[in-house]
Short mmCIF file of C-alpha atoms in Angstrom, two decimals:
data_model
loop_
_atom_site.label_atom_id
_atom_site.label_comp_id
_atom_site.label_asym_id
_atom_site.label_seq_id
_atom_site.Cartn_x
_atom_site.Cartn_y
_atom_site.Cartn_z
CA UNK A 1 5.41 28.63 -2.32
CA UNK A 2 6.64 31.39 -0.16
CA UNK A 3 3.75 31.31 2.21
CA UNK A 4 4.78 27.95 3.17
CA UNK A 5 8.60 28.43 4.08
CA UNK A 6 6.77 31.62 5.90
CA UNK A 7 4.95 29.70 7.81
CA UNK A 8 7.57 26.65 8.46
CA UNK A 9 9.88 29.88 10.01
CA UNK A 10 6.65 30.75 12.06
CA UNK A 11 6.06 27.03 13.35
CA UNK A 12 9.70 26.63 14.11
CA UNK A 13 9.53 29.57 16.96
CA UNK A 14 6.38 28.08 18.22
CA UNK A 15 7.01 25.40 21.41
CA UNK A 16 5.45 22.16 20.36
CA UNK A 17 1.86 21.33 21.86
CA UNK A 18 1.03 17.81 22.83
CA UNK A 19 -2.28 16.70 22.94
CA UNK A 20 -3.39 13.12 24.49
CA UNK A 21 -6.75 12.29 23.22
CA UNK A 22 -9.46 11.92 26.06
CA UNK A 23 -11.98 10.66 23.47
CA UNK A 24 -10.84 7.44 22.98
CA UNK A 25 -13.61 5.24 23.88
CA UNK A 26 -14.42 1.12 23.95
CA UNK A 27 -17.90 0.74 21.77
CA UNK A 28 -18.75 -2.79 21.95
CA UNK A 29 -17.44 -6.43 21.67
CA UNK A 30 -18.61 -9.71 20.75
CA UNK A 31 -18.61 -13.47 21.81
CA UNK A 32 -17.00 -15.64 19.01
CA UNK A 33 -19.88 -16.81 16.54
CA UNK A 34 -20.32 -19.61 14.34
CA UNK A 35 -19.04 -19.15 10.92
CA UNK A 36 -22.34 -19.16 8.90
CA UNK A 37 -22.12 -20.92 5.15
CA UNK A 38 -22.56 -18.56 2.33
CA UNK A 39 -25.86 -19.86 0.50
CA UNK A 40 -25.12 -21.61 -3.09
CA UNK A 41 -21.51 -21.99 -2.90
CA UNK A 42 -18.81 -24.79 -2.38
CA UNK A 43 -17.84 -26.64 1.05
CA UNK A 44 -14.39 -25.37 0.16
CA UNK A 45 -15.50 -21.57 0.24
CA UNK A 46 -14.77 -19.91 3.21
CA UNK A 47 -17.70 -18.89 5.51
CA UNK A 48 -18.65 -15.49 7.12
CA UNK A 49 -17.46 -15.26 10.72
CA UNK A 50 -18.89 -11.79 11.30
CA UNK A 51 -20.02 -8.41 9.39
CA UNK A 52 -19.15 -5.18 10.28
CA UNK A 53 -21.80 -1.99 9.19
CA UNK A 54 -20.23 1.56 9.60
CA UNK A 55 -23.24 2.95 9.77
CA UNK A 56 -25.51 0.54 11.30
CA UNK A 57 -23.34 -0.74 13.86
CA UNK A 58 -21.72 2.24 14.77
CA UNK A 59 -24.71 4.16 14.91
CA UNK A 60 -23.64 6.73 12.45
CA UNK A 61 -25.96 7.16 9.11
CA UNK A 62 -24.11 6.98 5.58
CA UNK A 63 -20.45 6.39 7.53
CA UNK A 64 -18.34 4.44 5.08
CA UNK A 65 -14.39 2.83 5.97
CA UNK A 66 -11.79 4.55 4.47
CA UNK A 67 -7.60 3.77 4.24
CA UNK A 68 -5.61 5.22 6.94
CA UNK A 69 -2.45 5.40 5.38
CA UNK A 70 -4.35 7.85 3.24
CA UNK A 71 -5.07 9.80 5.63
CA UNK A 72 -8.30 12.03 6.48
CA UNK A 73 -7.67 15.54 5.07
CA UNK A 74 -7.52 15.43 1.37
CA UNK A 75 -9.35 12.44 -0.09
CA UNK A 76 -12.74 9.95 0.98
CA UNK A 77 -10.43 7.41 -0.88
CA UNK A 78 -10.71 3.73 -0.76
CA UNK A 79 -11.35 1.23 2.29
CA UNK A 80 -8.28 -0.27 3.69
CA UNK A 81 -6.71 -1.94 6.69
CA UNK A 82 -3.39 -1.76 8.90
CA UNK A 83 -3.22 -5.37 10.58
CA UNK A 84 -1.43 -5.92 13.33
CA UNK A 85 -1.49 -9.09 15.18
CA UNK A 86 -5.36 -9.47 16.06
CA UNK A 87 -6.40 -5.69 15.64
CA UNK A 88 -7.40 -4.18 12.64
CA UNK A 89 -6.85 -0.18 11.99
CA UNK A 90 -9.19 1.62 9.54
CA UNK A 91 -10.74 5.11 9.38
CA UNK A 92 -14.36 5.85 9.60
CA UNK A 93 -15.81 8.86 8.37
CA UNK A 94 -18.80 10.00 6.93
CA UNK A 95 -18.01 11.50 2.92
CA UNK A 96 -18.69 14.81 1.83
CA UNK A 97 -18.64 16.53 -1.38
CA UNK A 98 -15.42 16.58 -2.58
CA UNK A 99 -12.37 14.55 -1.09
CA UNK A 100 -12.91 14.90 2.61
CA UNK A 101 -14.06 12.81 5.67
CA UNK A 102 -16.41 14.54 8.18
CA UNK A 103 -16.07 13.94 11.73
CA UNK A 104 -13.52 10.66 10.98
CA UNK A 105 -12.57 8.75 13.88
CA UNK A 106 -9.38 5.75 13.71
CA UNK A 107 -10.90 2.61 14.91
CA UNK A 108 -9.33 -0.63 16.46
CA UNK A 109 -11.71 -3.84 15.24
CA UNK A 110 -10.98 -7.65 16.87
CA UNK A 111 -10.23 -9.64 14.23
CA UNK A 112 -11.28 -12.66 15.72
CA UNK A 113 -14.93 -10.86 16.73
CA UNK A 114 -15.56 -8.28 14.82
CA UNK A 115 -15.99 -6.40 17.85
CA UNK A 116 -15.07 -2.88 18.32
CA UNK A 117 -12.47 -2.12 20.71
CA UNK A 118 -11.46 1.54 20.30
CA UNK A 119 -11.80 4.77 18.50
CA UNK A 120 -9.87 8.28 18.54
CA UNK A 121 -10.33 11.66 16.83
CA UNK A 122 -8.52 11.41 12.98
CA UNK A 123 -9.04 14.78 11.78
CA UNK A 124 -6.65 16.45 9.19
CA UNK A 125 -4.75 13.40 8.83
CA UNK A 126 -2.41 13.47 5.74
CA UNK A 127 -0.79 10.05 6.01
CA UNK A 128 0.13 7.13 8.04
CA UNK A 129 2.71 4.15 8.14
CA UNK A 130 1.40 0.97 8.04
CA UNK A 131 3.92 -0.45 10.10
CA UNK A 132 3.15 -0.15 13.66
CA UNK A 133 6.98 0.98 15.64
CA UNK A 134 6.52 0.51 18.90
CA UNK A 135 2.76 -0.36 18.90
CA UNK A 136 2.12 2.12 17.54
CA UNK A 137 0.36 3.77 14.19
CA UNK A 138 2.47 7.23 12.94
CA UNK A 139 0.82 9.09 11.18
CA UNK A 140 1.33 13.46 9.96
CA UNK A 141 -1.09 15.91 10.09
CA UNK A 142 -1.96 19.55 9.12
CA UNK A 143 -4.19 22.21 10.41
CA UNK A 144 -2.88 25.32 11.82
CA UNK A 145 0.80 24.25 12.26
CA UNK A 146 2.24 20.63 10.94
CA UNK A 147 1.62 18.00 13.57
CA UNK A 148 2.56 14.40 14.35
CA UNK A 149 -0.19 11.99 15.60
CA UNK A 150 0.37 8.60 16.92
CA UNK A 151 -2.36 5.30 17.81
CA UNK A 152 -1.85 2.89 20.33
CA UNK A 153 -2.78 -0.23 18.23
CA UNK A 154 -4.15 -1.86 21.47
CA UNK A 155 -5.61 1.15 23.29
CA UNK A 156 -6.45 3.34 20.73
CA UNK A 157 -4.61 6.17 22.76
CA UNK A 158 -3.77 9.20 20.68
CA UNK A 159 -1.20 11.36 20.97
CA UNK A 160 -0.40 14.87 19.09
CA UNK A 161 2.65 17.12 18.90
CA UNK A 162 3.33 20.44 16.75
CA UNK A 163 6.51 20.15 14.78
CA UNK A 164 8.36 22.78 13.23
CA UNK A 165 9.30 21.00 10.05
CA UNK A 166 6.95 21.28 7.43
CA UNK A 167 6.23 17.00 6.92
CA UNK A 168 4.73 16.04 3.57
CA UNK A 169 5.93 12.18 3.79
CA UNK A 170 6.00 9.66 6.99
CA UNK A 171 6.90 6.05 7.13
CA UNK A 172 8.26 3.56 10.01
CA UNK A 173 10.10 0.50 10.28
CA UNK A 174 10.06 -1.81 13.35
CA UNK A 175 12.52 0.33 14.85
CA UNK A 176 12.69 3.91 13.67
CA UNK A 177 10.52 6.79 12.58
CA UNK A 178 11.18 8.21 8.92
CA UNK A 179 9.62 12.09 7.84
CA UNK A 180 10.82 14.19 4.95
CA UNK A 181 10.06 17.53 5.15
CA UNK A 182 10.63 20.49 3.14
CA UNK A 183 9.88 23.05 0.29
CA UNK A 184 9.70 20.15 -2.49
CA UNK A 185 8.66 23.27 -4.68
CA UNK A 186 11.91 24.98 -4.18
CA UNK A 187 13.90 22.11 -3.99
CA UNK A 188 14.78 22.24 -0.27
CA UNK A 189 14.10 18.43 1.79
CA UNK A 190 15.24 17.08 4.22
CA UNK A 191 14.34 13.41 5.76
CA UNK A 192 15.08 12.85 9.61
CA UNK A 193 15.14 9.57 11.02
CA UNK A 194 14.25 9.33 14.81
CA UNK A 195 11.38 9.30 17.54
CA UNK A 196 8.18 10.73 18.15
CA UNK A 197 9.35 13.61 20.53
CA UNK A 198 12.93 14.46 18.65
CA UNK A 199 12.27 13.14 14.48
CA UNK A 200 15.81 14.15 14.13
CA UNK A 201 17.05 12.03 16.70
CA UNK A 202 19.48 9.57 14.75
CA UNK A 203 20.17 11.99 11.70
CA UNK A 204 18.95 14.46 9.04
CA UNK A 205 20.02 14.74 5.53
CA UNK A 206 19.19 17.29 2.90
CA UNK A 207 18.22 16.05 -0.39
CA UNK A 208 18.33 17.67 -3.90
CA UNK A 209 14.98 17.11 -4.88
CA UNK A 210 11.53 19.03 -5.87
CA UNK A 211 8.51 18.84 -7.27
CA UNK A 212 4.82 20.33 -7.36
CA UNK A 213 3.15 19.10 -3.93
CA UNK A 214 0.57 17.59 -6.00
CA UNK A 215 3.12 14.85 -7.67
CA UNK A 216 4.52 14.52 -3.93
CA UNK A 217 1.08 13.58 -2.32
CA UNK A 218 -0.07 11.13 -5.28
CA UNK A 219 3.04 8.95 -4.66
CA UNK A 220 4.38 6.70 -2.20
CA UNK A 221 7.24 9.75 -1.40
CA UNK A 222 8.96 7.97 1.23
CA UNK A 223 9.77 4.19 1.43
CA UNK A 224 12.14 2.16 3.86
CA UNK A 225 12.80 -1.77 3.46
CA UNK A 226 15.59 -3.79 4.72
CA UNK A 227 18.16 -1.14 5.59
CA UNK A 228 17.54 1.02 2.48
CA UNK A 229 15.95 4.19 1.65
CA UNK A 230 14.07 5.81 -1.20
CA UNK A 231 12.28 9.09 -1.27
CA UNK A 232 10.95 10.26 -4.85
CA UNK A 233 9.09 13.82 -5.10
CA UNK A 234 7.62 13.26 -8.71
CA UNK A 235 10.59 12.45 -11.07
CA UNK A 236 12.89 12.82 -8.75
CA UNK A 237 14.60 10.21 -7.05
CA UNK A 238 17.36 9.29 -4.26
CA UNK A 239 18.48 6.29 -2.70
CA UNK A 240 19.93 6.87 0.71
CA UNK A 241 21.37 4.47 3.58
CA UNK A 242 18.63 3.82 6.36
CA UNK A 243 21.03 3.73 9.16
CA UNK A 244 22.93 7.05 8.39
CA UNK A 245 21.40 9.19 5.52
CA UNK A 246 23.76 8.24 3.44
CA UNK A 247 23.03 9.31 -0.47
CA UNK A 248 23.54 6.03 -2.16
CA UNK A 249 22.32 7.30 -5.50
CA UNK A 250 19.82 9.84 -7.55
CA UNK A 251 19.07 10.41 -10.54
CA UNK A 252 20.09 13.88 -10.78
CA UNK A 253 19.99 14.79 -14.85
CA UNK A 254 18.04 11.24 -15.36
CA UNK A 255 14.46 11.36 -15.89
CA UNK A 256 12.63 8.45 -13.77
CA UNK A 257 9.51 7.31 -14.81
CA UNK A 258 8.60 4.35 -12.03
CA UNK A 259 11.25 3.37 -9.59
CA UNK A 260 10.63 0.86 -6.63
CA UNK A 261 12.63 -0.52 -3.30
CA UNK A 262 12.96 -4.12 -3.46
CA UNK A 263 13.60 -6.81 -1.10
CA UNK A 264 16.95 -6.85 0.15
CA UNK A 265 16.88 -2.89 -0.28
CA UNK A 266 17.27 -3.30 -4.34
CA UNK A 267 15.99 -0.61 -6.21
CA UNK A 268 14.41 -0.87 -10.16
CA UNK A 269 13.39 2.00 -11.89
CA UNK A 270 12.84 3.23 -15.56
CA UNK A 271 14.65 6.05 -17.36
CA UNK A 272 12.47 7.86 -20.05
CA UNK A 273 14.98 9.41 -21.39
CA UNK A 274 13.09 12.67 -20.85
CA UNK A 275 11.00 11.78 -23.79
CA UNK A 276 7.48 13.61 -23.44
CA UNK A 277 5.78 10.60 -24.16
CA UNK A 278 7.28 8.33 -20.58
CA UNK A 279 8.24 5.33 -22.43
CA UNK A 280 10.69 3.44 -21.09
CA UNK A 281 14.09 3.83 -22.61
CA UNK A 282 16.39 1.63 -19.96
CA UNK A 283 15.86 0.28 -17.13
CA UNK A 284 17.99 -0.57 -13.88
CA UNK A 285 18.68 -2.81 -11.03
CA UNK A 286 20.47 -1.52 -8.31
CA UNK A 287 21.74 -2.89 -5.19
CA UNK A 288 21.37 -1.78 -2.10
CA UNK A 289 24.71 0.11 -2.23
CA UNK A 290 23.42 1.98 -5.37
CA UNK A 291 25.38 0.45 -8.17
CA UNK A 292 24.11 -0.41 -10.91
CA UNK A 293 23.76 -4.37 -11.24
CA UNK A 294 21.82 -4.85 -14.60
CA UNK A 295 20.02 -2.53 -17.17
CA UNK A 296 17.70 -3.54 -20.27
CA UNK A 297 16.27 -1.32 -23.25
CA UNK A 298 13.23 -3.16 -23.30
CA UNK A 299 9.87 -0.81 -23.08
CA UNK A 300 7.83 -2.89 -21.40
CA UNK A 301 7.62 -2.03 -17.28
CA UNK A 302 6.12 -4.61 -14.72
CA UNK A 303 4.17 -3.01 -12.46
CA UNK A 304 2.83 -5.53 -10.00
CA UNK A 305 0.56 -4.70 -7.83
CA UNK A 306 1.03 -7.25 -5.40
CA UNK A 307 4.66 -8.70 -4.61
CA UNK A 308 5.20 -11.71 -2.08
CA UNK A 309 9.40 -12.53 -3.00
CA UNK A 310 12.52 -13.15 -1.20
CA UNK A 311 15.82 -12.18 -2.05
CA UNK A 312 16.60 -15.22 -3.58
CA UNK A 313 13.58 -14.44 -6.34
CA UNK A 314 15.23 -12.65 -9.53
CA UNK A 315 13.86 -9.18 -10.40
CA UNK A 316 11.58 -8.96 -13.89
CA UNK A 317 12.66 -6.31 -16.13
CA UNK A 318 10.91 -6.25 -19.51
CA UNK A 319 10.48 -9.90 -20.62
CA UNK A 320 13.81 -11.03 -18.78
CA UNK A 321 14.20 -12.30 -15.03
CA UNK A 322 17.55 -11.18 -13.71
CA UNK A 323 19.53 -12.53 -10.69
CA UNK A 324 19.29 -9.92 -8.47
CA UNK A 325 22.36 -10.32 -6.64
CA UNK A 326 24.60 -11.12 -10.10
CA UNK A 327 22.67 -9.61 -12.69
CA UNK A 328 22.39 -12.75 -14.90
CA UNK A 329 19.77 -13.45 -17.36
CA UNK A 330 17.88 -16.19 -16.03
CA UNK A 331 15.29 -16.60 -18.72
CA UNK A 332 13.55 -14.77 -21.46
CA UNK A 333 9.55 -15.53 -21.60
CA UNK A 334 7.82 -13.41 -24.15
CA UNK A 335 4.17 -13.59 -22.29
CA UNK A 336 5.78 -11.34 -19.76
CA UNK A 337 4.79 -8.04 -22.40
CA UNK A 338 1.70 -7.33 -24.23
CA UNK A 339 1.25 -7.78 -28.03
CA UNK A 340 -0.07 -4.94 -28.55
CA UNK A 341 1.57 -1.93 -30.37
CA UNK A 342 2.62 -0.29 -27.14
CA UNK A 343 4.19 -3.11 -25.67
CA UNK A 344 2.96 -3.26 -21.71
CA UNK A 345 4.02 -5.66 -19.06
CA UNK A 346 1.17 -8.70 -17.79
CA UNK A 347 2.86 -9.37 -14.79
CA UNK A 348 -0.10 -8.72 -11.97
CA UNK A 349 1.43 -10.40 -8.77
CA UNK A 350 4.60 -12.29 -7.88
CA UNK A 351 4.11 -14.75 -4.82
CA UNK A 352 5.07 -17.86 -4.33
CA UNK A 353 7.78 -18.61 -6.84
CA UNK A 354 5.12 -17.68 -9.28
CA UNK A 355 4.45 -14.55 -11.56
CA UNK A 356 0.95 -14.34 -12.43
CA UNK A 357 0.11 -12.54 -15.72
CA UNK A 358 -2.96 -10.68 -16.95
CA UNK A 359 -3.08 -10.26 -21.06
CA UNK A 360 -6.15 -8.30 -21.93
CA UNK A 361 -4.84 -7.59 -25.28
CA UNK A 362 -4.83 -11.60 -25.97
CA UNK A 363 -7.36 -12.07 -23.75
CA UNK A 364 -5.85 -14.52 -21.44
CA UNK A 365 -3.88 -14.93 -18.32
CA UNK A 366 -0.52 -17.26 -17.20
CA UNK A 367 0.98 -18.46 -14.05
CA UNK A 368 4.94 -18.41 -15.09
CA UNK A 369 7.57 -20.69 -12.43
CA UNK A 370 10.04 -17.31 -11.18
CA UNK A 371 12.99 -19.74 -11.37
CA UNK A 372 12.81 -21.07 -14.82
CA UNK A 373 10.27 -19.46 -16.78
CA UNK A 374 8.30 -21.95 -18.14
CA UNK A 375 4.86 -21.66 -17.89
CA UNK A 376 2.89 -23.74 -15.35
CA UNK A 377 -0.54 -22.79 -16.57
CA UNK A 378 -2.41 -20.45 -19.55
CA UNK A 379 -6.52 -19.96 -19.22
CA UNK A 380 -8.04 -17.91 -22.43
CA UNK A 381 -11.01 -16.00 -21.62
CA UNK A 382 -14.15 -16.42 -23.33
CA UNK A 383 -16.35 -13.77 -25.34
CA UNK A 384 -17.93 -12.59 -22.57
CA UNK A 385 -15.74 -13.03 -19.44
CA UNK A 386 -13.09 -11.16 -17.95
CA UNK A 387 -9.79 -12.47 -15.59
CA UNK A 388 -10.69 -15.23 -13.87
CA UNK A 389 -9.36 -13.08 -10.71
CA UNK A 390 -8.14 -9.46 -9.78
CA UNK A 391 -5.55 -10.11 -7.13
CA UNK A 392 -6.06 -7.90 -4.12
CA UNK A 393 -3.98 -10.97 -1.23
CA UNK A 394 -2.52 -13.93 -1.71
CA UNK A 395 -2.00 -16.97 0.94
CA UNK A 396 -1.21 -20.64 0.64
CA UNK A 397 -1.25 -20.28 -2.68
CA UNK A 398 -4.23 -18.92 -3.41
CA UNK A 399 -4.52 -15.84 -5.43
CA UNK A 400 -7.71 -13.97 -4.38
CA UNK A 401 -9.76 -10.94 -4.87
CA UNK A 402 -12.76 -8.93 -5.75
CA UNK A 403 -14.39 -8.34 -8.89
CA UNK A 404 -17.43 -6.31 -7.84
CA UNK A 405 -19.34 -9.05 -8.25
CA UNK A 406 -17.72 -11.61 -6.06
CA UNK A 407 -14.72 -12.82 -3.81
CA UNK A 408 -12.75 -15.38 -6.05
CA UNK A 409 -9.44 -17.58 -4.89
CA UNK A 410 -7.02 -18.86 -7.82
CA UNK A 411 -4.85 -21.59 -7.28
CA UNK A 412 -1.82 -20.00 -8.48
CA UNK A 413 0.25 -23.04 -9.29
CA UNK A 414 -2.73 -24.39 -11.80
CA UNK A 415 -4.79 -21.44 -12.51
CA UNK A 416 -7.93 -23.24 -10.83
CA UNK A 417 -10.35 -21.62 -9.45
CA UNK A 418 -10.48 -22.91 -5.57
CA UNK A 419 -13.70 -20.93 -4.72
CA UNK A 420 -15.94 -18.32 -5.16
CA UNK A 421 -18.07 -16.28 -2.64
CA UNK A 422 -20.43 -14.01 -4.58
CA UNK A 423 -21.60 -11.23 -2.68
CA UNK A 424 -25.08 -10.76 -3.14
CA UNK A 425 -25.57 -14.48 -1.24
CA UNK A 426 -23.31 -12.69 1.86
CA UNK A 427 -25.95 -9.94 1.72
CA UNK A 428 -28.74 -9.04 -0.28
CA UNK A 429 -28.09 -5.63 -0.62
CA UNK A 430 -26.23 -4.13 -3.57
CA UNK A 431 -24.67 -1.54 -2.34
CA UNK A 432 -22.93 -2.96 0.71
CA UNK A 433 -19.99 -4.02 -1.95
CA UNK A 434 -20.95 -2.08 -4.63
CA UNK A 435 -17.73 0.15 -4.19
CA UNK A 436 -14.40 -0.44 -3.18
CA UNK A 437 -12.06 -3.49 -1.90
CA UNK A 438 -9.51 -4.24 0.52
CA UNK A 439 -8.41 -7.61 1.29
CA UNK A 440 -6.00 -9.00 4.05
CA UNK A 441 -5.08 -12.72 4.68
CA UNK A 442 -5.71 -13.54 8.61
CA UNK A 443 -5.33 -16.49 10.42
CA UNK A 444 -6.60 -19.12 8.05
CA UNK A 445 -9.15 -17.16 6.91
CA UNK A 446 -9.76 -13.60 5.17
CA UNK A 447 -10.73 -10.35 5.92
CA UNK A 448 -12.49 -8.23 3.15
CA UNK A 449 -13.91 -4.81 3.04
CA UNK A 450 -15.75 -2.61 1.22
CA UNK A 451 -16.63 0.77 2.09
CA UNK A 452 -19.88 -0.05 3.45
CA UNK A 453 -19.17 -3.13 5.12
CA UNK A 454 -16.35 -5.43 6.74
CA UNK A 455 -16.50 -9.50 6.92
CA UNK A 456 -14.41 -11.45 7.98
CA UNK A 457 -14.24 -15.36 5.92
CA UNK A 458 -13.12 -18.73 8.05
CA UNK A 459 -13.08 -21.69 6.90
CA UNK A 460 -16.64 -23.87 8.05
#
């Protein structure tokens, strides 16, 4: 870990470089096209509005999309989008052996075309925010010395400085640029809040934290909703004031399994109890001041993996829904945990005023009402079928996602299916969505990708 303070000392007495990219360049764009009906299905499934081929329309054999907040340098990872307004920000790259892109380039896509309107150089990205500042994409890099890149989201203009401090975590808000840097392996971080050309322009505070670097880069390290702060560098964890640094709480001697920022800037995690095992032994709700508002020793952790609420929604701990503000018990719903022996939580997506649940151990799944905690709905899989949907987006509620095998919408009030789009009648080709998924809601449509191939859906 030496070599790396070494080298932050190094940086530090090295006067930062700015690069503007020259290579950003306008491919192609298209006129608006009919939406085209998907052969076989419903007339209240979506249609295709365009596809988008990596490698066959961007002339570059075996190309594949990739996520840009994860970056370029370390992993091939999954496809995924930034949205903003009618652009849409992905990475194209072509994978190697190993967890690398070669030659990857950011591009900007029309959302309304599928036309391409920009691309820039992406090499040795680590990271970027998915909320533009400024119209902007942030992102950090590393090659020689640490670096900070931005993307115009319209232009595709790309800018690079040097930095002295050694980032491993980046995130924005509409307003302000958030980095922690640091020796997480000797317990020495920092996080800055401020620009691109000073990142300690409104503050810096030094954290008590550490960890290995791999536990740092396999997490979401640095978060920032609503006026409140959390940075975590494996099981350590601090809540800190947005506007000032401001430690609001960490765990210090507590051992944190899961923690995550909230709505509102509330914060739920779960205390093992430095067990070896990671069960749960308690877990919190805090407010956005840090104090504790509720705790439960119930086992069970929700971990939904998509989250549409307000601050008037109460938080789910265990099988219990908590007013967030008060701490009240609301309601008690056993179908929010598992029956089996190790006692998991089935809650798969909150939107709507709705908690969707997925039981594989009972083989079944439930739409539960957030206020009350009755259930709305309850479909039992058959012998041979699966969840009647994986939920990747949600809008108007519809619940919808991919399978592998198809694009499927769930009402999430009923638990009806509303349509499915099966992929093999968008293209004949296997392997165009043979292998991965990222879904966005846009306009009152869809757009879906895989890593071979982007479509947008539209109603016909």
């Amino acid at each position: 870990m030496r070599d790396r303070s070494t080298r932050a000392l190094v940086v530090a007495a090295v006067v930062a470089v700015v690069t503007v990219s020259a290579a950003t360049v306008v491919w192609w764009d298209r006129a608006p096209t009919s939406v085209k009906k998907i052969t076989g299905t419903t007339a209240n499934t979506p249609g295709v509005a365009w596809a988008l081929d990596p490698a066959d329309d961007l002339g570059r054999p075996f190309a594949a999309f990739a996520d840009p907040r994860e970056g370029t340098a370390f992993t091939a990872g999954e496809p995924g989008i930034i949205r903003s307004g009618d652009t849409l920000v992905t990475v194209v790259g072509t994978p190697n052996e190993g967890t690398t892109l070669g030659d990857p380039v950011m591009v900007g896509i029309d959302a309304r075309t599928g036309g391409v309107r920009w691309q820039a150089p992406a090499h040795d990205l680590v990271s970027c925010s998915e909320v533009p500042l400024h119209g902007k994409i942030y992102c950090h890099a590393l090659r020689k010395e640490y670096e900070l890149v931005t993307y115009d989201v319209d232009s595709g203009k790309s800018v690079r400085r040097t930095v002295a401090e050694s980032i491993f975590a980046i995130t924005t808000t509409p307003d302000a640029l958030y980095v922690a840097e640091g020796s997480v392996e000797e317990d020495d971080v920092r996080v800055h809040s401020g620009t691109f050309d000073d990142v300690s322009a409104h503050w810096t505070r030094q954290f008590d934290l550490g960890a290995s670097y791999e536990e740092v880069y396999s997490s979401e390290a640095l978060t920032v909703i609503d006026g409140v702060g959390l940075i975590r560098t494996g099981g350590d964890v601090a809540q800190f004031d947005a506007d000032s640094g401001a430690e609001l709480w960490s765990n210090r001697t507590q051992c944190v399994g899961t923690s995550s920022l909230l709505a509102g800037g509330f914060l739920v995690h779960a205390d093992t109890g430095c067990e070896s095992a990671g069960r749960a032994s308690e877990q919190l709700l805090r407010g956005p001041d840090g104090k504790v508002i509720v705790s439960n020793s119930h086992p069970a952790v929700q971990r939904p993996g998509l989250e549409s609420v307000t601050t008037a929604d109460p938080v789910l701990l265990g099988d219990s829904a908590y007013d967030r503000e008060t701490g009240e018990r609301l309601w008690t719903n056993s179908d929010l945990v598992s029956g089996d022996t190790n006692a998991t939580g089935t809650v798969t997506a909150v939107v709507d005023g709705v908690a969707y649940l997925l039981d594989s151990n009972s083989g079944s799944e439930s739409g539960i009402d957030l206020q009350t905690g009755k259930r709305l709905w309850h479909n039992v899989w058959g012998e041979y079928t699966n969840a009647t949907v994986t939920p990747d987006a949600y809008r108007d509620r519809l619940l919808t996602g991919s399978d592998g095998v198809a694009l499927t919408a769930v009402d999430v009030t009923t638990g009806k299916v509303a349509w499915t789009a099966p992929f093999l009648a968008i293209d004949a080709d296997p392997e165009k969505f043979a292998t991965g998924r990222a879904l966005e809601s846009y306009g009152d449509g869809w757009i879906f990708s895989s890593d071979r191939q982007m479509i947008r859906l539209a109603p016909l």
